[in-house]
XYZ file of C-alpha atoms in Angstrom:
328
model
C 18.712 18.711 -19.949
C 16.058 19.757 -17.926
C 14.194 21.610 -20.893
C 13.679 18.238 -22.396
C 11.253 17.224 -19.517
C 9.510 20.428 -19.309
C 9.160 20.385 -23.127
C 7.111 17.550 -22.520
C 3.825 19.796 -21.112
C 1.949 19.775 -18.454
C -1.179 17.769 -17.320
C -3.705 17.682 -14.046
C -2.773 15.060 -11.507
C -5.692 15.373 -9.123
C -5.030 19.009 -7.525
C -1.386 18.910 -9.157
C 0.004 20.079 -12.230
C 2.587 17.812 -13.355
C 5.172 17.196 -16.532
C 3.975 14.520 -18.598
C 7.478 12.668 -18.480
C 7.718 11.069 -15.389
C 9.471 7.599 -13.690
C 8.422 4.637 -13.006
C 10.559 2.908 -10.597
C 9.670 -0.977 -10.816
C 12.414 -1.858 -12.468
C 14.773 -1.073 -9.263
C 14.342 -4.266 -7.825
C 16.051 -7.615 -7.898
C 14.718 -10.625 -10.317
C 10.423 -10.706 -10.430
C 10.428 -7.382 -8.682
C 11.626 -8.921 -5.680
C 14.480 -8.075 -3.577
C 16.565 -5.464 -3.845
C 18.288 -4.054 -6.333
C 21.533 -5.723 -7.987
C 23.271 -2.139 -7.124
C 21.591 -0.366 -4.920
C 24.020 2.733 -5.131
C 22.805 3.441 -8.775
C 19.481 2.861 -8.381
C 19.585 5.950 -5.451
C 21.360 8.007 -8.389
C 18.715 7.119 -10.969
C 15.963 8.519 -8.678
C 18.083 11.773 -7.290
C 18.969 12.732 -11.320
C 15.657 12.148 -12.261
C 14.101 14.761 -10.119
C 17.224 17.142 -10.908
C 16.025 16.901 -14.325
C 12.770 17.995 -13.762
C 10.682 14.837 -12.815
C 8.298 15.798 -11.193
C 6.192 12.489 -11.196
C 7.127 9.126 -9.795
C 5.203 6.074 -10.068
C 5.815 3.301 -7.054
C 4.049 0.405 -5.096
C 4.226 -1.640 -2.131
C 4.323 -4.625 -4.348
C 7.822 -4.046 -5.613
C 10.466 -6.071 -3.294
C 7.861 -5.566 -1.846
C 8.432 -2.358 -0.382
C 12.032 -1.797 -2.056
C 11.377 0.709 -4.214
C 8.958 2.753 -1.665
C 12.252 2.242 0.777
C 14.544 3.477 -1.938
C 12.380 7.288 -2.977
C 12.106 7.683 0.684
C 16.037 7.547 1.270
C 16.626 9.473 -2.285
C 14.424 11.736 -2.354
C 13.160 12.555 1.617
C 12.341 15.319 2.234
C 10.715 15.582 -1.095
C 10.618 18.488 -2.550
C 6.805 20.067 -2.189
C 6.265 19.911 -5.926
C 6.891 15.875 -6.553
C 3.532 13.745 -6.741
C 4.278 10.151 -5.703
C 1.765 8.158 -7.247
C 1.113 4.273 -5.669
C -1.207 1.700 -6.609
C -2.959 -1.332 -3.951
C -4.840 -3.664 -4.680
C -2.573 -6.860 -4.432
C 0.057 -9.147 -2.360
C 2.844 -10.402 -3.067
C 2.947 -14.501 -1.834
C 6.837 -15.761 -0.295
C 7.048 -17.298 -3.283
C 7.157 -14.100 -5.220
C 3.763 -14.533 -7.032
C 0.778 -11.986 -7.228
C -2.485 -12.513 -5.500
C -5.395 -9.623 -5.203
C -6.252 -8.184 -1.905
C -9.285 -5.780 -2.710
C -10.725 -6.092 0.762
C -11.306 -2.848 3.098
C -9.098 -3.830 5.510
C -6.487 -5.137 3.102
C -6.661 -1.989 0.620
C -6.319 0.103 4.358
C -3.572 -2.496 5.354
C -1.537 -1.480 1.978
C -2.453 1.998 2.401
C -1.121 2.186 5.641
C 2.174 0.694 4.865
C 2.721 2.726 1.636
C 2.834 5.746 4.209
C 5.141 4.587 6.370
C 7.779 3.046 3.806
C 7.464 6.481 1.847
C 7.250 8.936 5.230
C 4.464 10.638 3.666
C 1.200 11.740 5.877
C -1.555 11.268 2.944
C -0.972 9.650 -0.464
C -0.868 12.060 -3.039
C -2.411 9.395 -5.743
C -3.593 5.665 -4.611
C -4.659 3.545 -7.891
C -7.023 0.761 -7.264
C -5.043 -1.901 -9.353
C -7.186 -4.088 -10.482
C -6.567 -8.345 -11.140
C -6.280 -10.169 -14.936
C -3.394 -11.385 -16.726
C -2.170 -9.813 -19.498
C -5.508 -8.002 -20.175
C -8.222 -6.412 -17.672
C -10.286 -8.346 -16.305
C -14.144 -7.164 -16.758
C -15.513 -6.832 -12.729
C -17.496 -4.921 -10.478
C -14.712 -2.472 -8.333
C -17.750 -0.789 -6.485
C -16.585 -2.635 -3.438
C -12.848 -1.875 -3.109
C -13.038 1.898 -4.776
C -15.725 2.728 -2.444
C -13.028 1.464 0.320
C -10.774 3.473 -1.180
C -12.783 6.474 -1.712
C -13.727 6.467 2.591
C -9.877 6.256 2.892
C -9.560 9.345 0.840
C -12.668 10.727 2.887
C -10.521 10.386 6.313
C -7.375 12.043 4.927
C -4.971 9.273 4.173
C -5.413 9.658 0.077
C -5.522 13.009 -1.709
C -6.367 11.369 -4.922
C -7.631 8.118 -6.476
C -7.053 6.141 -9.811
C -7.609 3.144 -11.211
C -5.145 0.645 -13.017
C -5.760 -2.159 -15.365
C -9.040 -1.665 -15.995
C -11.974 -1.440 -19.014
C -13.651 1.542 -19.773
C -16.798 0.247 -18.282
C -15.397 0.165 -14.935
C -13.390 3.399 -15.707
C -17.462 4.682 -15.905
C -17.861 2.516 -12.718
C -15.342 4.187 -10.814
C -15.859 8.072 -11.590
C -19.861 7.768 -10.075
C -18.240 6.667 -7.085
C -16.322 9.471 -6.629
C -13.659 11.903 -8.840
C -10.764 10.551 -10.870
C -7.154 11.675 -10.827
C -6.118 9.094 -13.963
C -6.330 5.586 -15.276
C -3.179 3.593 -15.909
C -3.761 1.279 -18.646
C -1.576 -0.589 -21.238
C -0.794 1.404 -24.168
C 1.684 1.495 -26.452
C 2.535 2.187 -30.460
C 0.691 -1.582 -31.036
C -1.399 -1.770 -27.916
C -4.177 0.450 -28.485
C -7.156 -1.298 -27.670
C -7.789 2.526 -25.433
C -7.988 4.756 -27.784
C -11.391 5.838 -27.499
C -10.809 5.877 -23.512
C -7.805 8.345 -24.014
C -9.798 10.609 -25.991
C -12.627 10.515 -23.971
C -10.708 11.034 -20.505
C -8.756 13.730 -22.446
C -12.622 15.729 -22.934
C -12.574 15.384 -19.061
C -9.131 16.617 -18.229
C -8.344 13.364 -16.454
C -4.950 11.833 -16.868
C -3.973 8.806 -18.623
C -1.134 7.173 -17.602
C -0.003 4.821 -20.582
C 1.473 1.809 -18.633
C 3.978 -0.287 -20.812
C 4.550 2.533 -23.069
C 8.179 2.204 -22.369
C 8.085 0.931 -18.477
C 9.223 -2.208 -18.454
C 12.257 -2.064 -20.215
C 14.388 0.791 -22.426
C 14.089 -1.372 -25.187
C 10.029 -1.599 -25.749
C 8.544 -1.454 -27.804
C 10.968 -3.073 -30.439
C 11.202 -6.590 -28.976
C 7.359 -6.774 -29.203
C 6.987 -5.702 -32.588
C 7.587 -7.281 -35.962
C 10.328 -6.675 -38.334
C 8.466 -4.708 -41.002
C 6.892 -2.369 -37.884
C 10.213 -2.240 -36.402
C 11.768 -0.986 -39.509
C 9.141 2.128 -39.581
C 9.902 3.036 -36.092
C 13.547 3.005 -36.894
C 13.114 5.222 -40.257
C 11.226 7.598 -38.302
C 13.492 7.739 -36.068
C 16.850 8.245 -38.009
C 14.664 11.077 -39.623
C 14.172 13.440 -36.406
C 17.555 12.167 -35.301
C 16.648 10.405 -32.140
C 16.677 6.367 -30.773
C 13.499 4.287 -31.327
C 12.918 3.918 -27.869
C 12.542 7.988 -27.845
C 10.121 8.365 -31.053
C 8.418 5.412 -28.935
C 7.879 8.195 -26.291
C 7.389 11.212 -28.386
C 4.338 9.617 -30.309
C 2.962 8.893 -26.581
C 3.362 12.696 -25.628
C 1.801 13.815 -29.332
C -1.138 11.004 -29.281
C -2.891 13.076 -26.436
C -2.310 16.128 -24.281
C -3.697 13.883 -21.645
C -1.416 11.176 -21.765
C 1.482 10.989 -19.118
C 4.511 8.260 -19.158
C 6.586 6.670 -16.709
C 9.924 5.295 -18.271
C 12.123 2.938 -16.342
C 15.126 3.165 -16.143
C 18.050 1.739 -13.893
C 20.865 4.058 -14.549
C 21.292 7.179 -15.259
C 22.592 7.203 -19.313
C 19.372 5.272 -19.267
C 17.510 7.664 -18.093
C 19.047 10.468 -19.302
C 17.833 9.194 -22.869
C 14.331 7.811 -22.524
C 13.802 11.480 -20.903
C 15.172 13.456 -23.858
C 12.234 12.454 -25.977
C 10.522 14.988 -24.022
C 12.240 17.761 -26.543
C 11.730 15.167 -29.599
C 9.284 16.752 -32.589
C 7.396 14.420 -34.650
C 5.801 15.899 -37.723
C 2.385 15.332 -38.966
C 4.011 13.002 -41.673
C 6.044 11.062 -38.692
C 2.677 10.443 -36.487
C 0.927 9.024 -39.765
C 3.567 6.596 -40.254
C 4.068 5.246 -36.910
C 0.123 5.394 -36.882
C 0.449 2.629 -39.604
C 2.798 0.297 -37.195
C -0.599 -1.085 -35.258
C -1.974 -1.793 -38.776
C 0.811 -4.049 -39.817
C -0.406 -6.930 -37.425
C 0.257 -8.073 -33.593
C 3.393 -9.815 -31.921
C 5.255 -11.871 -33.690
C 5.176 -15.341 -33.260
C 5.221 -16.540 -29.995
C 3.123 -14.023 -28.553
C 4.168 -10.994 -26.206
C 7.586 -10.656 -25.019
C 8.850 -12.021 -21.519
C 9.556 -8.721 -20.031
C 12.480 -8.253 -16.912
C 15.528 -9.610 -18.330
C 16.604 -7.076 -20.917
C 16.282 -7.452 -24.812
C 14.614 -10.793 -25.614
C 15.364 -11.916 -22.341
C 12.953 -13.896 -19.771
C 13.015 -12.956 -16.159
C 14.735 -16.067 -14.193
C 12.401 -18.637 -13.747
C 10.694 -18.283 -17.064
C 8.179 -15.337 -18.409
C 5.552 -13.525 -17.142
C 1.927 -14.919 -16.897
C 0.225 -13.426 -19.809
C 3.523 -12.447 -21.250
C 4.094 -9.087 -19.086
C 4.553 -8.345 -15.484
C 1.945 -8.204 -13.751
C 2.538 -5.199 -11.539
């Protein structure tokens, strides 16, 4: 099982070399991304399996619980063996009443910095993205001020390496004359692929691009977003290389661009054991130009964008996310 991860390649991370399947662990929380876990027991076995199979790449914040998941890798995975990159991303709060508001001071991106070290026990970040605010799409904003804030923190030792999250490809051009990129974290998906141009162009660069939503929200994505007639190509493709949607979902992510890197969640391990075998799934030319169609063959289906958290067609409790995805 392990060869399906390392089938997946290898991209830069800053100083590290990583595999481009990786986990996102956002999903091990309670409703909202708050609170803890419904079992807390599996969510410890999801992380310790996925770094037996080869993860070598976790993706984390602050913001989830907040602090849950950060608390959960530490008492997985610590000490962590030296070749895992734990990538984090600041640049918001979480309100008591479980809501999102940005914090892109200097003393509030230092404040989150600070506490992502001591909830994972590490002595320097190995990758802090500057998240950046907007619902449901990027908002288009200076982020001189905060990734210059970030950028001194990296200066004094507490950050290795800096990204950026949620973000245009103007301020992608903002960012890197400020100082070096690790990777941008971006929405992108089989029908989200507004950056396209920005993964090919960060691929000329050797930076990393980390496609956010690809399959991180749920195992299910991308088929509750996507229309009958584009869900039906994704599942002919897939009954043709012999492998679930949700991993031809994955394995046209690894073949759009050697630069791309994903972060499935998952909260147990047969979960994760699957969305990681697409690492070893082969899509032919003839595959790719099919599912290349799907984003031709219109948006969401009516109704908009799904309400992400709750499973298949299910909301989160309380009603969907603002802009029709979590905001984290």
């Amino acid at each position: 099982m392990t060869t399906t991860v390392t089938r997946s390649g290898q991209v830069s991370l800053g100083e590290r070399v990583v595999h481009r399947m990786g986990y996102g662990g956002m999903r091990l929380t309670g409703p909202r991304m708050t609170g803890p876990p419904a079992d807390r027991e599996s969510a410890l076995a999801v992380l310790s399996r996925a770094v037996e199979l080869g993860v070598d790449h976790i993706d984390t914040s602050g913001l989830y619980g907040p602090h849950v998941v950060d608390d959960l890798i530490r008492e997985a995975l610590h000490p962590y063996p030296e070749d895992l990159v734990i990538v984090t991303r600041v640049g918001a709060r979480r309100t008591p009443e479980g809501g999102w508001d940005e914090a892109l001071g200097p003393d509030e991106l230092r404040r989150a910095v600070e506490e992502e070290l001591e909830h994972l026990g590490l002595d320097a970040l190995h990758v802090a993205n500057l998240r950046m605010p907007g619902l449901g799409e990027p908002a288009e904003r200076s982020l001189t001020e905060p990734f210059e804030a970030l950028a001194q923190l990296r200066q004094q030792g507490l950050v290795r390496n800096l990204g950026v999250s949620h973000i245009t490809a103007r301020q992608v051009d903002e960012a890197r004359r400020i100082a070096p990129l690790a990777c941008v974290q971006n929405h992108y998906n089989l029908i989200h692929r507004t950056d396209d141009r920005l993964v090919e162009d960060l691929a000329r660069d050797g930076i990393a691009f980390t496609a956010l939503e690809g399959v991180s929200y749920t195992s299910f994505f991308p088929m509750g977003e996507m229309t009958p007639p584009q869900t039906a190509v994704l599942e002919t493709v897939a009954r043709r290389v012999d492998a679930s949607p949700v991993q031809v979902a994955v394995a046209w992510l690894l073949a759009r661009s050697p630069n791309v890197l994903v972060i499935p969640g998952a909260t147990s391990v047969a979960q994760l054991e699957e969305v990681l075998a697409a690492g070893a799934v082969v899509l032919g030319s003839a595959d790719i130009e099919e599912l290349d169609r799907i984003v031709t063959m219109g948006g969401p289906p009516a109704g908009g964008a799904p309400a992400w958290g709750g499973g298949p067609g299910g909301r989160p409790p309380g009603g969907g996310w603002p802009g029709g995805r979590p905001p984290g």
